[in-house]
Amino acid sequence: MSRLLCTHCKFSLTTCLCEDISQLKNSIKVIILQHPSEIKVTKNTARLLSLSLTQCEIKVGESESDFTSILDLPIQTTALLYPDKTALLLDDSTTNISQFSKTLTHLIVLDGTWKKAYKIMQMTPSLNAFQKVSFKEIPKNRYRIRKAPRLDSLSTLEAVAHSLALIESIDPQPLYTMLESLNKKQTQFMPEHVKARYQPI
């Protein structure tokens, strides 16, 4: 028997996050390219971003043919959030990154595991037309309920929250508060010995 889902946030009725969602007005449009395998993941955070940010859109796919609309984005003022040796570091306090950030109108973010994100990059060559951006220092991971193989892993929500804080000085706390609610509600019915694995270190 399938679980009953909230019609708004799409989480189960027992873990509904509607009361925790805050609307944040962002100027830069966030475009999330979501791998199809993430759609049914109950711990996925991209959906929460689309409900919280005034400028956010999710496109599902894994290859060039799925993301043809990105060809219409302005190359000079669109950035791709992706770790790469050519990436500009958003938290690098240089004049160049400051000036670049002020020109941005769109931020592309890949939603999926590292392996799936890499696959999207390989199968969507047009992404290479955009300037890649990343972080010099990765903030502490607050997303405790989904394990990742890399220490520098962030959930999509965390990556976008940190990016918007650096690019347009948005206070990311409402997004982090929502993420903490997700942590708590997803672990509330776990046995104590299992829940202990997901406690903050």
mmCIF file of the C-alpha atoms, coordinates in Angstrom:
data_MODEL
# 
_entry.id   MODEL 
# 
loop_
_atom_site.group_PDB 
_atom_site.id 
_atom_site.type_symbol 
_atom_site.label_atom_id 
_atom_site.label_alt_id 
_atom_site.label_comp_id 
_atom_site.label_asym_id 
_atom_site.label_entity_id 
_atom_site.label_seq_id 
_atom_site.pdbx_PDB_ins_code 
_atom_site.Cartn_x 
_atom_site.Cartn_y 
_atom_site.Cartn_z 
_atom_site.occupancy 
_atom_site.B_iso_or_equiv 
_atom_site.pdbx_formal_charge 
_atom_site.auth_seq_id 
_atom_site.auth_comp_id 
_atom_site.auth_asym_id 
_atom_site.auth_atom_id 
_atom_site.pdbx_PDB_model_num 
ATOM 1   C CA . MET A 1 1   ? 0.000  0.000  0.000   1.00 0.00 ? 1   MET A CA 1 
ATOM 2   C CA . SER A 1 2   ? 1.473  3.333  -1.023  1.00 0.00 ? 2   SER A CA 1 
ATOM 3   C CA . ARG A 1 3   ? 1.909  6.082  1.548   1.00 0.00 ? 3   ARG A CA 1 
ATOM 4   C CA . LEU A 1 4   ? -0.381 9.087  1.556   1.00 0.00 ? 4   LEU A CA 1 
ATOM 5   C CA . LEU A 1 5   ? 1.519  12.160 0.423   1.00 0.00 ? 5   LEU A CA 1 
ATOM 6   C CA . CYS A 1 6   ? 0.944  15.812 1.142   1.00 0.00 ? 6   CYS A CA 1 
ATOM 7   C CA . THR A 1 7   ? -0.336 17.374 -2.073  1.00 0.00 ? 7   THR A CA 1 
ATOM 8   C CA . HIS A 1 8   ? 1.859  20.450 -1.552  1.00 0.00 ? 8   HIS A CA 1 
ATOM 9   C CA . CYS A 1 9   ? 5.287  19.379 -0.291  1.00 0.00 ? 9   CYS A CA 1 
ATOM 10  C CA . LYS A 1 10  ? 4.992  15.769 -1.581  1.00 0.00 ? 10  LYS A CA 1 
ATOM 11  C CA . PHE A 1 11  ? 6.361  14.291 1.643   1.00 0.00 ? 11  PHE A CA 1 
ATOM 12  C CA . SER A 1 12  ? 4.323  11.701 3.536   1.00 0.00 ? 12  SER A CA 1 
ATOM 13  C CA . LEU A 1 13  ? 1.603  13.079 5.782   1.00 0.00 ? 13  LEU A CA 1 
ATOM 14  C CA . THR A 1 14  ? 3.595  12.039 8.849   1.00 0.00 ? 14  THR A CA 1 
ATOM 15  C CA . THR A 1 15  ? 6.668  13.962 7.673   1.00 0.00 ? 15  THR A CA 1 
ATOM 16  C CA . CYS A 1 16  ? 4.894  16.879 5.984   1.00 0.00 ? 16  CYS A CA 1 
ATOM 17  C CA . LEU A 1 17  ? 7.056  20.007 5.998   1.00 0.00 ? 17  LEU A CA 1 
ATOM 18  C CA . CYS A 1 18  ? 4.523  22.603 4.890   1.00 0.00 ? 18  CYS A CA 1 
ATOM 19  C CA . GLU A 1 19  ? 4.529  24.369 8.260   1.00 0.00 ? 19  GLU A CA 1 
ATOM 20  C CA . ASP A 1 20  ? 8.310  24.678 8.067   1.00 0.00 ? 20  ASP A CA 1 
ATOM 21  C CA . ILE A 1 21  ? 8.509  26.209 4.588   1.00 0.00 ? 21  ILE A CA 1 
ATOM 22  C CA . SER A 1 22  ? 9.504  29.860 4.405   1.00 0.00 ? 22  SER A CA 1 
ATOM 23  C CA . GLN A 1 23  ? 9.349  31.884 1.206   1.00 0.00 ? 23  GLN A CA 1 
ATOM 24  C CA . LEU A 1 24  ? 12.652 33.520 0.267   1.00 0.00 ? 24  LEU A CA 1 
ATOM 25  C CA . LYS A 1 25  ? 12.827 36.126 -2.476  1.00 0.00 ? 25  LYS A CA 1 
ATOM 26  C CA . ASN A 1 26  ? 15.905 35.468 -4.601  1.00 0.00 ? 26  ASN A CA 1 
ATOM 27  C CA . SER A 1 27  ? 16.938 37.535 -7.600  1.00 0.00 ? 27  SER A CA 1 
ATOM 28  C CA . ILE A 1 28  ? 19.063 34.901 -9.324  1.00 0.00 ? 28  ILE A CA 1 
ATOM 29  C CA . LYS A 1 29  ? 16.993 32.161 -10.905 1.00 0.00 ? 29  LYS A CA 1 
ATOM 30  C CA . VAL A 1 30  ? 18.041 28.717 -9.693  1.00 0.00 ? 30  VAL A CA 1 
ATOM 31  C CA . ILE A 1 31  ? 17.657 25.976 -12.298 1.00 0.00 ? 31  ILE A CA 1 
ATOM 32  C CA . ILE A 1 32  ? 17.945 22.470 -10.881 1.00 0.00 ? 32  ILE A CA 1 
ATOM 33  C CA . LEU A 1 33  ? 18.768 19.663 -13.296 1.00 0.00 ? 33  LEU A CA 1 
ATOM 34  C CA . GLN A 1 34  ? 17.475 16.640 -11.432 1.00 0.00 ? 34  GLN A CA 1 
ATOM 35  C CA . HIS A 1 35  ? 18.452 13.076 -12.266 1.00 0.00 ? 35  HIS A CA 1 
ATOM 36  C CA . PRO A 1 36  ? 15.320 10.888 -12.665 1.00 0.00 ? 36  PRO A CA 1 
ATOM 37  C CA . SER A 1 37  ? 16.468 8.576  -9.862  1.00 0.00 ? 37  SER A CA 1 
ATOM 38  C CA . GLU A 1 38  ? 16.024 11.446 -7.372  1.00 0.00 ? 38  GLU A CA 1 
ATOM 39  C CA . ILE A 1 39  ? 12.327 12.012 -8.010  1.00 0.00 ? 39  ILE A CA 1 
ATOM 40  C CA . LYS A 1 40  ? 11.099 9.289  -5.650  1.00 0.00 ? 40  LYS A CA 1 
ATOM 41  C CA . VAL A 1 41  ? 13.823 9.704  -3.023  1.00 0.00 ? 41  VAL A CA 1 
ATOM 42  C CA . THR A 1 42  ? 11.964 10.673 0.161   1.00 0.00 ? 42  THR A CA 1 
ATOM 43  C CA . LYS A 1 43  ? 14.997 12.574 1.486   1.00 0.00 ? 43  LYS A CA 1 
ATOM 44  C CA . ASN A 1 44  ? 15.541 14.692 -1.621  1.00 0.00 ? 44  ASN A CA 1 
ATOM 45  C CA . THR A 1 45  ? 15.777 18.426 -0.901  1.00 0.00 ? 45  THR A CA 1 
ATOM 46  C CA . ALA A 1 46  ? 15.338 19.941 -4.374  1.00 0.00 ? 46  ALA A CA 1 
ATOM 47  C CA . ARG A 1 47  ? 11.561 19.947 -3.982  1.00 0.00 ? 47  ARG A CA 1 
ATOM 48  C CA . LEU A 1 48  ? 11.890 22.044 -0.829  1.00 0.00 ? 48  LEU A CA 1 
ATOM 49  C CA . LEU A 1 49  ? 13.928 24.631 -2.718  1.00 0.00 ? 49  LEU A CA 1 
ATOM 50  C CA . SER A 1 50  ? 11.271 24.895 -5.400  1.00 0.00 ? 50  SER A CA 1 
ATOM 51  C CA . LEU A 1 51  ? 8.693  25.575 -2.674  1.00 0.00 ? 51  LEU A CA 1 
ATOM 52  C CA . SER A 1 52  ? 10.848 28.076 -0.797  1.00 0.00 ? 52  SER A CA 1 
ATOM 53  C CA . LEU A 1 53  ? 12.566 30.173 -3.455  1.00 0.00 ? 53  LEU A CA 1 
ATOM 54  C CA . THR A 1 54  ? 10.609 32.621 -5.595  1.00 0.00 ? 54  THR A CA 1 
ATOM 55  C CA . GLN A 1 55  ? 12.975 31.977 -8.513  1.00 0.00 ? 55  GLN A CA 1 
ATOM 56  C CA . CYS A 1 56  ? 13.534 28.228 -8.831  1.00 0.00 ? 56  CYS A CA 1 
ATOM 57  C CA . GLU A 1 57  ? 12.767 25.620 -11.472 1.00 0.00 ? 57  GLU A CA 1 
ATOM 58  C CA . ILE A 1 58  ? 13.374 21.861 -11.580 1.00 0.00 ? 58  ILE A CA 1 
ATOM 59  C CA . LYS A 1 59  ? 14.058 20.080 -14.874 1.00 0.00 ? 59  LYS A CA 1 
ATOM 60  C CA . VAL A 1 60  ? 14.249 16.283 -14.806 1.00 0.00 ? 60  VAL A CA 1 
ATOM 61  C CA . GLY A 1 61  ? 16.545 14.312 -17.107 1.00 0.00 ? 61  GLY A CA 1 
ATOM 62  C CA . GLU A 1 62  ? 20.075 13.047 -17.625 1.00 0.00 ? 62  GLU A CA 1 
ATOM 63  C CA . SER A 1 63  ? 21.199 14.061 -21.097 1.00 0.00 ? 63  SER A CA 1 
ATOM 64  C CA . GLU A 1 64  ? 21.372 16.867 -23.640 1.00 0.00 ? 64  GLU A CA 1 
ATOM 65  C CA . SER A 1 65  ? 17.975 16.030 -25.145 1.00 0.00 ? 65  SER A CA 1 
ATOM 66  C CA . ASP A 1 66  ? 16.313 16.442 -21.732 1.00 0.00 ? 66  ASP A CA 1 
ATOM 67  C CA . PHE A 1 67  ? 17.767 19.876 -21.064 1.00 0.00 ? 67  PHE A CA 1 
ATOM 68  C CA . THR A 1 68  ? 17.464 21.699 -24.386 1.00 0.00 ? 68  THR A CA 1 
ATOM 69  C CA . SER A 1 69  ? 16.007 24.747 -22.622 1.00 0.00 ? 69  SER A CA 1 
ATOM 70  C CA . ILE A 1 70  ? 19.393 25.578 -21.077 1.00 0.00 ? 70  ILE A CA 1 
ATOM 71  C CA . LEU A 1 71  ? 20.557 26.517 -24.570 1.00 0.00 ? 71  LEU A CA 1 
ATOM 72  C CA . ASP A 1 72  ? 18.406 29.629 -24.233 1.00 0.00 ? 72  ASP A CA 1 
ATOM 73  C CA . LEU A 1 73  ? 20.162 30.801 -21.063 1.00 0.00 ? 73  LEU A CA 1 
ATOM 74  C CA . PRO A 1 74  ? 22.531 33.787 -21.312 1.00 0.00 ? 74  PRO A CA 1 
ATOM 75  C CA . ILE A 1 75  ? 26.046 32.321 -21.284 1.00 0.00 ? 75  ILE A CA 1 
ATOM 76  C CA . GLN A 1 76  ? 27.760 35.383 -19.834 1.00 0.00 ? 76  GLN A CA 1 
ATOM 77  C CA . THR A 1 77  ? 25.462 35.695 -16.827 1.00 0.00 ? 77  THR A CA 1 
ATOM 78  C CA . THR A 1 78  ? 24.758 32.024 -16.056 1.00 0.00 ? 78  THR A CA 1 
ATOM 79  C CA . ALA A 1 79  ? 26.934 29.917 -13.760 1.00 0.00 ? 79  ALA A CA 1 
ATOM 80  C CA . LEU A 1 80  ? 27.049 26.164 -13.173 1.00 0.00 ? 80  LEU A CA 1 
ATOM 81  C CA . LEU A 1 81  ? 27.609 25.038 -9.592  1.00 0.00 ? 81  LEU A CA 1 
ATOM 82  C CA . TYR A 1 82  ? 30.070 22.207 -10.045 1.00 0.00 ? 82  TYR A CA 1 
ATOM 83  C CA . PRO A 1 83  ? 33.488 21.443 -8.498  1.00 0.00 ? 83  PRO A CA 1 
ATOM 84  C CA . ASP A 1 84  ? 36.158 21.727 -11.145 1.00 0.00 ? 84  ASP A CA 1 
ATOM 85  C CA . LYS A 1 85  ? 39.709 23.032 -11.409 1.00 0.00 ? 85  LYS A CA 1 
ATOM 86  C CA . THR A 1 86  ? 38.435 25.824 -13.647 1.00 0.00 ? 86  THR A CA 1 
ATOM 87  C CA . ALA A 1 87  ? 35.651 26.827 -11.243 1.00 0.00 ? 87  ALA A CA 1 
ATOM 88  C CA . LEU A 1 88  ? 35.554 30.311 -9.743  1.00 0.00 ? 88  LEU A CA 1 
ATOM 89  C CA . LEU A 1 89  ? 35.340 30.120 -5.956  1.00 0.00 ? 89  LEU A CA 1 
ATOM 90  C CA . LEU A 1 90  ? 32.340 32.031 -4.677  1.00 0.00 ? 90  LEU A CA 1 
ATOM 91  C CA . ASP A 1 91  ? 33.883 32.486 -1.215  1.00 0.00 ? 91  ASP A CA 1 
ATOM 92  C CA . ASP A 1 92  ? 37.167 33.829 -2.564  1.00 0.00 ? 92  ASP A CA 1 
ATOM 93  C CA . SER A 1 93  ? 37.280 37.498 -1.590  1.00 0.00 ? 93  SER A CA 1 
ATOM 94  C CA . THR A 1 94  ? 38.764 38.818 -4.815  1.00 0.00 ? 94  THR A CA 1 
ATOM 95  C CA . THR A 1 95  ? 37.478 41.637 -6.969  1.00 0.00 ? 95  THR A CA 1 
ATOM 96  C CA . ASN A 1 96  ? 36.963 39.334 -9.952  1.00 0.00 ? 96  ASN A CA 1 
ATOM 97  C CA . ILE A 1 97  ? 34.560 36.954 -8.213  1.00 0.00 ? 97  ILE A CA 1 
ATOM 98  C CA . SER A 1 98  ? 32.721 39.866 -6.616  1.00 0.00 ? 98  SER A CA 1 
ATOM 99  C CA . GLN A 1 99  ? 32.171 41.536 -9.984  1.00 0.00 ? 99  GLN A CA 1 
ATOM 100 C CA . PHE A 1 100 ? 31.213 38.238 -11.619 1.00 0.00 ? 100 PHE A CA 1 
ATOM 101 C CA . SER A 1 101 ? 28.670 37.449 -8.911  1.00 0.00 ? 101 SER A CA 1 
ATOM 102 C CA . LYS A 1 102 ? 26.978 40.805 -9.401  1.00 0.00 ? 102 LYS A CA 1 
ATOM 103 C CA . THR A 1 103 ? 26.322 39.998 -13.071 1.00 0.00 ? 103 THR A CA 1 
ATOM 104 C CA . LEU A 1 104 ? 24.742 36.587 -12.496 1.00 0.00 ? 104 LEU A CA 1 
ATOM 105 C CA . THR A 1 105 ? 21.133 36.071 -13.505 1.00 0.00 ? 105 THR A CA 1 
ATOM 106 C CA . HIS A 1 106 ? 20.970 32.240 -13.451 1.00 0.00 ? 106 HIS A CA 1 
ATOM 107 C CA . LEU A 1 107 ? 22.554 29.458 -11.396 1.00 0.00 ? 107 LEU A CA 1 
ATOM 108 C CA . ILE A 1 108 ? 22.428 25.855 -12.665 1.00 0.00 ? 108 ILE A CA 1 
ATOM 109 C CA . VAL A 1 109 ? 22.627 23.129 -10.021 1.00 0.00 ? 109 VAL A CA 1 
ATOM 110 C CA . LEU A 1 110 ? 22.833 19.364 -10.577 1.00 0.00 ? 110 LEU A CA 1 
ATOM 111 C CA . ASP A 1 111 ? 20.666 17.254 -8.276  1.00 0.00 ? 111 ASP A CA 1 
ATOM 112 C CA . GLY A 1 112 ? 21.816 13.682 -7.783  1.00 0.00 ? 112 GLY A CA 1 
ATOM 113 C CA . THR A 1 113 ? 24.559 11.562 -6.286  1.00 0.00 ? 113 THR A CA 1 
ATOM 114 C CA . TRP A 1 114 ? 28.131 12.411 -7.309  1.00 0.00 ? 114 TRP A CA 1 
ATOM 115 C CA . LYS A 1 115 ? 27.972 9.569  -9.819  1.00 0.00 ? 115 LYS A CA 1 
ATOM 116 C CA . LYS A 1 116 ? 24.672 10.741 -11.294 1.00 0.00 ? 116 LYS A CA 1 
ATOM 117 C CA . ALA A 1 117 ? 25.778 14.389 -11.412 1.00 0.00 ? 117 ALA A CA 1 
ATOM 118 C CA . TYR A 1 118 ? 28.938 13.354 -13.252 1.00 0.00 ? 118 TYR A CA 1 
ATOM 119 C CA . LYS A 1 119 ? 26.793 11.383 -15.703 1.00 0.00 ? 119 LYS A CA 1 
ATOM 120 C CA . ILE A 1 120 ? 24.647 14.450 -16.376 1.00 0.00 ? 120 ILE A CA 1 
ATOM 121 C CA . MET A 1 121 ? 27.810 16.458 -17.061 1.00 0.00 ? 121 MET A CA 1 
ATOM 122 C CA . GLN A 1 122 ? 29.151 13.836 -19.471 1.00 0.00 ? 122 GLN A CA 1 
ATOM 123 C CA . MET A 1 123 ? 25.861 13.497 -21.343 1.00 0.00 ? 123 MET A CA 1 
ATOM 124 C CA . THR A 1 124 ? 25.086 17.221 -21.504 1.00 0.00 ? 124 THR A CA 1 
ATOM 125 C CA . PRO A 1 125 ? 28.045 18.867 -23.298 1.00 0.00 ? 125 PRO A CA 1 
ATOM 126 C CA . SER A 1 126 ? 26.290 22.229 -23.521 1.00 0.00 ? 126 SER A CA 1 
ATOM 127 C CA . LEU A 1 127 ? 26.823 22.657 -19.767 1.00 0.00 ? 127 LEU A CA 1 
ATOM 128 C CA . ASN A 1 128 ? 30.489 23.286 -20.481 1.00 0.00 ? 128 ASN A CA 1 
ATOM 129 C CA . ALA A 1 129 ? 29.582 26.603 -22.079 1.00 0.00 ? 129 ALA A CA 1 
ATOM 130 C CA . PHE A 1 130 ? 28.845 28.070 -18.666 1.00 0.00 ? 130 PHE A CA 1 
ATOM 131 C CA . GLN A 1 131 ? 31.351 29.277 -16.102 1.00 0.00 ? 131 GLN A CA 1 
ATOM 132 C CA . LYS A 1 132 ? 31.634 26.738 -13.291 1.00 0.00 ? 132 LYS A CA 1 
ATOM 133 C CA . VAL A 1 133 ? 31.561 27.966 -9.696  1.00 0.00 ? 133 VAL A CA 1 
ATOM 134 C CA . SER A 1 134 ? 32.313 26.208 -6.436  1.00 0.00 ? 134 SER A CA 1 
ATOM 135 C CA . PHE A 1 135 ? 33.497 26.886 -2.870  1.00 0.00 ? 135 PHE A CA 1 
ATOM 136 C CA . LYS A 1 136 ? 36.949 27.358 -1.420  1.00 0.00 ? 136 LYS A CA 1 
ATOM 137 C CA . GLU A 1 137 ? 35.733 26.054 1.919   1.00 0.00 ? 137 GLU A CA 1 
ATOM 138 C CA . ILE A 1 138 ? 32.847 23.609 2.166   1.00 0.00 ? 138 ILE A CA 1 
ATOM 139 C CA . PRO A 1 139 ? 30.465 24.491 5.009   1.00 0.00 ? 139 PRO A CA 1 
ATOM 140 C CA . LYS A 1 140 ? 29.629 21.880 7.612   1.00 0.00 ? 140 LYS A CA 1 
ATOM 141 C CA . ASN A 1 141 ? 27.167 19.296 6.326   1.00 0.00 ? 141 ASN A CA 1 
ATOM 142 C CA . ARG A 1 142 ? 23.818 19.702 8.106   1.00 0.00 ? 142 ARG A CA 1 
ATOM 143 C CA . TYR A 1 143 ? 22.049 16.983 6.140   1.00 0.00 ? 143 TYR A CA 1 
ATOM 144 C CA . ARG A 1 144 ? 22.471 14.035 8.476   1.00 0.00 ? 144 ARG A CA 1 
ATOM 145 C CA . ILE A 1 145 ? 19.893 11.611 7.141   1.00 0.00 ? 145 ILE A CA 1 
ATOM 146 C CA . ARG A 1 146 ? 21.472 10.786 3.813   1.00 0.00 ? 146 ARG A CA 1 
ATOM 147 C CA . LYS A 1 147 ? 24.948 9.316  3.724   1.00 0.00 ? 147 LYS A CA 1 
ATOM 148 C CA . ALA A 1 148 ? 27.424 10.432 1.058   1.00 0.00 ? 148 ALA A CA 1 
ATOM 149 C CA . PRO A 1 149 ? 30.761 8.870  0.050   1.00 0.00 ? 149 PRO A CA 1 
ATOM 150 C CA . ARG A 1 150 ? 32.636 12.199 0.063   1.00 0.00 ? 150 ARG A CA 1 
ATOM 151 C CA . LEU A 1 151 ? 33.383 14.421 3.042   1.00 0.00 ? 151 LEU A CA 1 
ATOM 152 C CA . ASP A 1 152 ? 32.718 17.536 0.980   1.00 0.00 ? 152 ASP A CA 1 
ATOM 153 C CA . SER A 1 153 ? 29.219 16.442 0.018   1.00 0.00 ? 153 SER A CA 1 
ATOM 154 C CA . LEU A 1 154 ? 26.337 18.840 0.505   1.00 0.00 ? 154 LEU A CA 1 
ATOM 155 C CA . SER A 1 155 ? 22.659 18.327 -0.153  1.00 0.00 ? 155 SER A CA 1 
ATOM 156 C CA . THR A 1 156 ? 21.216 20.337 -3.027  1.00 0.00 ? 156 THR A CA 1 
ATOM 157 C CA . LEU A 1 157 ? 19.452 22.578 -0.519  1.00 0.00 ? 157 LEU A CA 1 
ATOM 158 C CA . GLU A 1 158 ? 22.691 23.301 1.367   1.00 0.00 ? 158 GLU A CA 1 
ATOM 159 C CA . ALA A 1 159 ? 24.649 23.985 -1.813  1.00 0.00 ? 159 ALA A CA 1 
ATOM 160 C CA . VAL A 1 160 ? 22.047 26.432 -3.091  1.00 0.00 ? 160 VAL A CA 1 
ATOM 161 C CA . ALA A 1 161 ? 21.602 28.093 0.313   1.00 0.00 ? 161 ALA A CA 1 
ATOM 162 C CA . HIS A 1 162 ? 25.346 28.683 0.625   1.00 0.00 ? 162 HIS A CA 1 
ATOM 163 C CA . SER A 1 163 ? 25.581 29.913 -2.978  1.00 0.00 ? 163 SER A CA 1 
ATOM 164 C CA . LEU A 1 164 ? 22.780 32.451 -2.576  1.00 0.00 ? 164 LEU A CA 1 
ATOM 165 C CA . ALA A 1 165 ? 24.273 33.683 0.688   1.00 0.00 ? 165 ALA A CA 1 
ATOM 166 C CA . LEU A 1 166 ? 27.568 34.345 -1.086  1.00 0.00 ? 166 LEU A CA 1 
ATOM 167 C CA . ILE A 1 167 ? 26.164 35.706 -4.349  1.00 0.00 ? 167 ILE A CA 1 
ATOM 168 C CA . GLU A 1 168 ? 23.307 37.924 -3.202  1.00 0.00 ? 168 GLU A CA 1 
ATOM 169 C CA . SER A 1 169 ? 23.693 37.994 0.604   1.00 0.00 ? 169 SER A CA 1 
ATOM 170 C CA . ILE A 1 170 ? 20.458 36.135 1.273   1.00 0.00 ? 170 ILE A CA 1 
ATOM 171 C CA . ASP A 1 171 ? 20.087 34.916 4.847   1.00 0.00 ? 171 ASP A CA 1 
ATOM 172 C CA . PRO A 1 172 ? 20.098 31.109 4.399   1.00 0.00 ? 172 PRO A CA 1 
ATOM 173 C CA . GLN A 1 173 ? 18.891 30.317 7.921   1.00 0.00 ? 173 GLN A CA 1 
ATOM 174 C CA . PRO A 1 174 ? 15.236 29.674 6.950   1.00 0.00 ? 174 PRO A CA 1 
ATOM 175 C CA . LEU A 1 175 ? 16.458 27.017 4.506   1.00 0.00 ? 175 LEU A CA 1 
ATOM 176 C CA . TYR A 1 176 ? 18.702 25.442 7.142   1.00 0.00 ? 176 TYR A CA 1 
ATOM 177 C CA . THR A 1 177 ? 15.833 25.475 9.648   1.00 0.00 ? 177 THR A CA 1 
ATOM 178 C CA . MET A 1 178 ? 13.673 23.655 7.129   1.00 0.00 ? 178 MET A CA 1 
ATOM 179 C CA . LEU A 1 179 ? 16.444 21.108 6.576   1.00 0.00 ? 179 LEU A CA 1 
ATOM 180 C CA . GLU A 1 180 ? 16.716 20.487 10.314  1.00 0.00 ? 180 GLU A CA 1 
ATOM 181 C CA . SER A 1 181 ? 12.962 19.844 10.419  1.00 0.00 ? 181 SER A CA 1 
ATOM 182 C CA . LEU A 1 182 ? 13.440 17.326 7.616   1.00 0.00 ? 182 LEU A CA 1 
ATOM 183 C CA . ASN A 1 183 ? 16.199 15.635 9.635   1.00 0.00 ? 183 ASN A CA 1 
ATOM 184 C CA . LYS A 1 184 ? 13.979 15.385 12.704  1.00 0.00 ? 184 LYS A CA 1 
ATOM 185 C CA . LYS A 1 185 ? 10.812 14.254 10.967  1.00 0.00 ? 185 LYS A CA 1 
ATOM 186 C CA . GLN A 1 186 ? 12.573 11.612 8.894   1.00 0.00 ? 186 GLN A CA 1 
ATOM 187 C CA . THR A 1 187 ? 14.134 10.103 12.026  1.00 0.00 ? 187 THR A CA 1 
ATOM 188 C CA . GLN A 1 188 ? 11.238 10.501 14.461  1.00 0.00 ? 188 GLN A CA 1 
ATOM 189 C CA . PHE A 1 189 ? 9.966  6.929  14.097  1.00 0.00 ? 189 PHE A CA 1 
ATOM 190 C CA . MET A 1 190 ? 13.372 5.244  14.072  1.00 0.00 ? 190 MET A CA 1 
ATOM 191 C CA . PRO A 1 191 ? 14.420 3.036  17.001  1.00 0.00 ? 191 PRO A CA 1 
ATOM 192 C CA . GLU A 1 192 ? 16.773 4.940  19.305  1.00 0.00 ? 192 GLU A CA 1 
ATOM 193 C CA . HIS A 1 193 ? 19.817 2.858  18.393  1.00 0.00 ? 193 HIS A CA 1 
ATOM 194 C CA . VAL A 1 194 ? 19.235 3.633  14.696  1.00 0.00 ? 194 VAL A CA 1 
ATOM 195 C CA . LYS A 1 195 ? 18.430 7.303  15.309  1.00 0.00 ? 195 LYS A CA 1 
ATOM 196 C CA . ALA A 1 196 ? 21.758 7.681  17.146  1.00 0.00 ? 196 ALA A CA 1 
ATOM 197 C CA . ARG A 1 197 ? 23.577 7.182  13.837  1.00 0.00 ? 197 ARG A CA 1 
ATOM 198 C CA . TYR A 1 198 ? 22.060 10.394 12.525  1.00 0.00 ? 198 TYR A CA 1 
ATOM 199 C CA . GLN A 1 199 ? 22.772 12.673 15.498  1.00 0.00 ? 199 GLN A CA 1 
ATOM 200 C CA . PRO A 1 200 ? 25.057 15.691 15.028  1.00 0.00 ? 200 PRO A CA 1 
ATOM 201 C CA . ILE A 1 201 ? 28.732 15.023 15.703  1.00 0.00 ? 201 ILE A CA 1 
# 
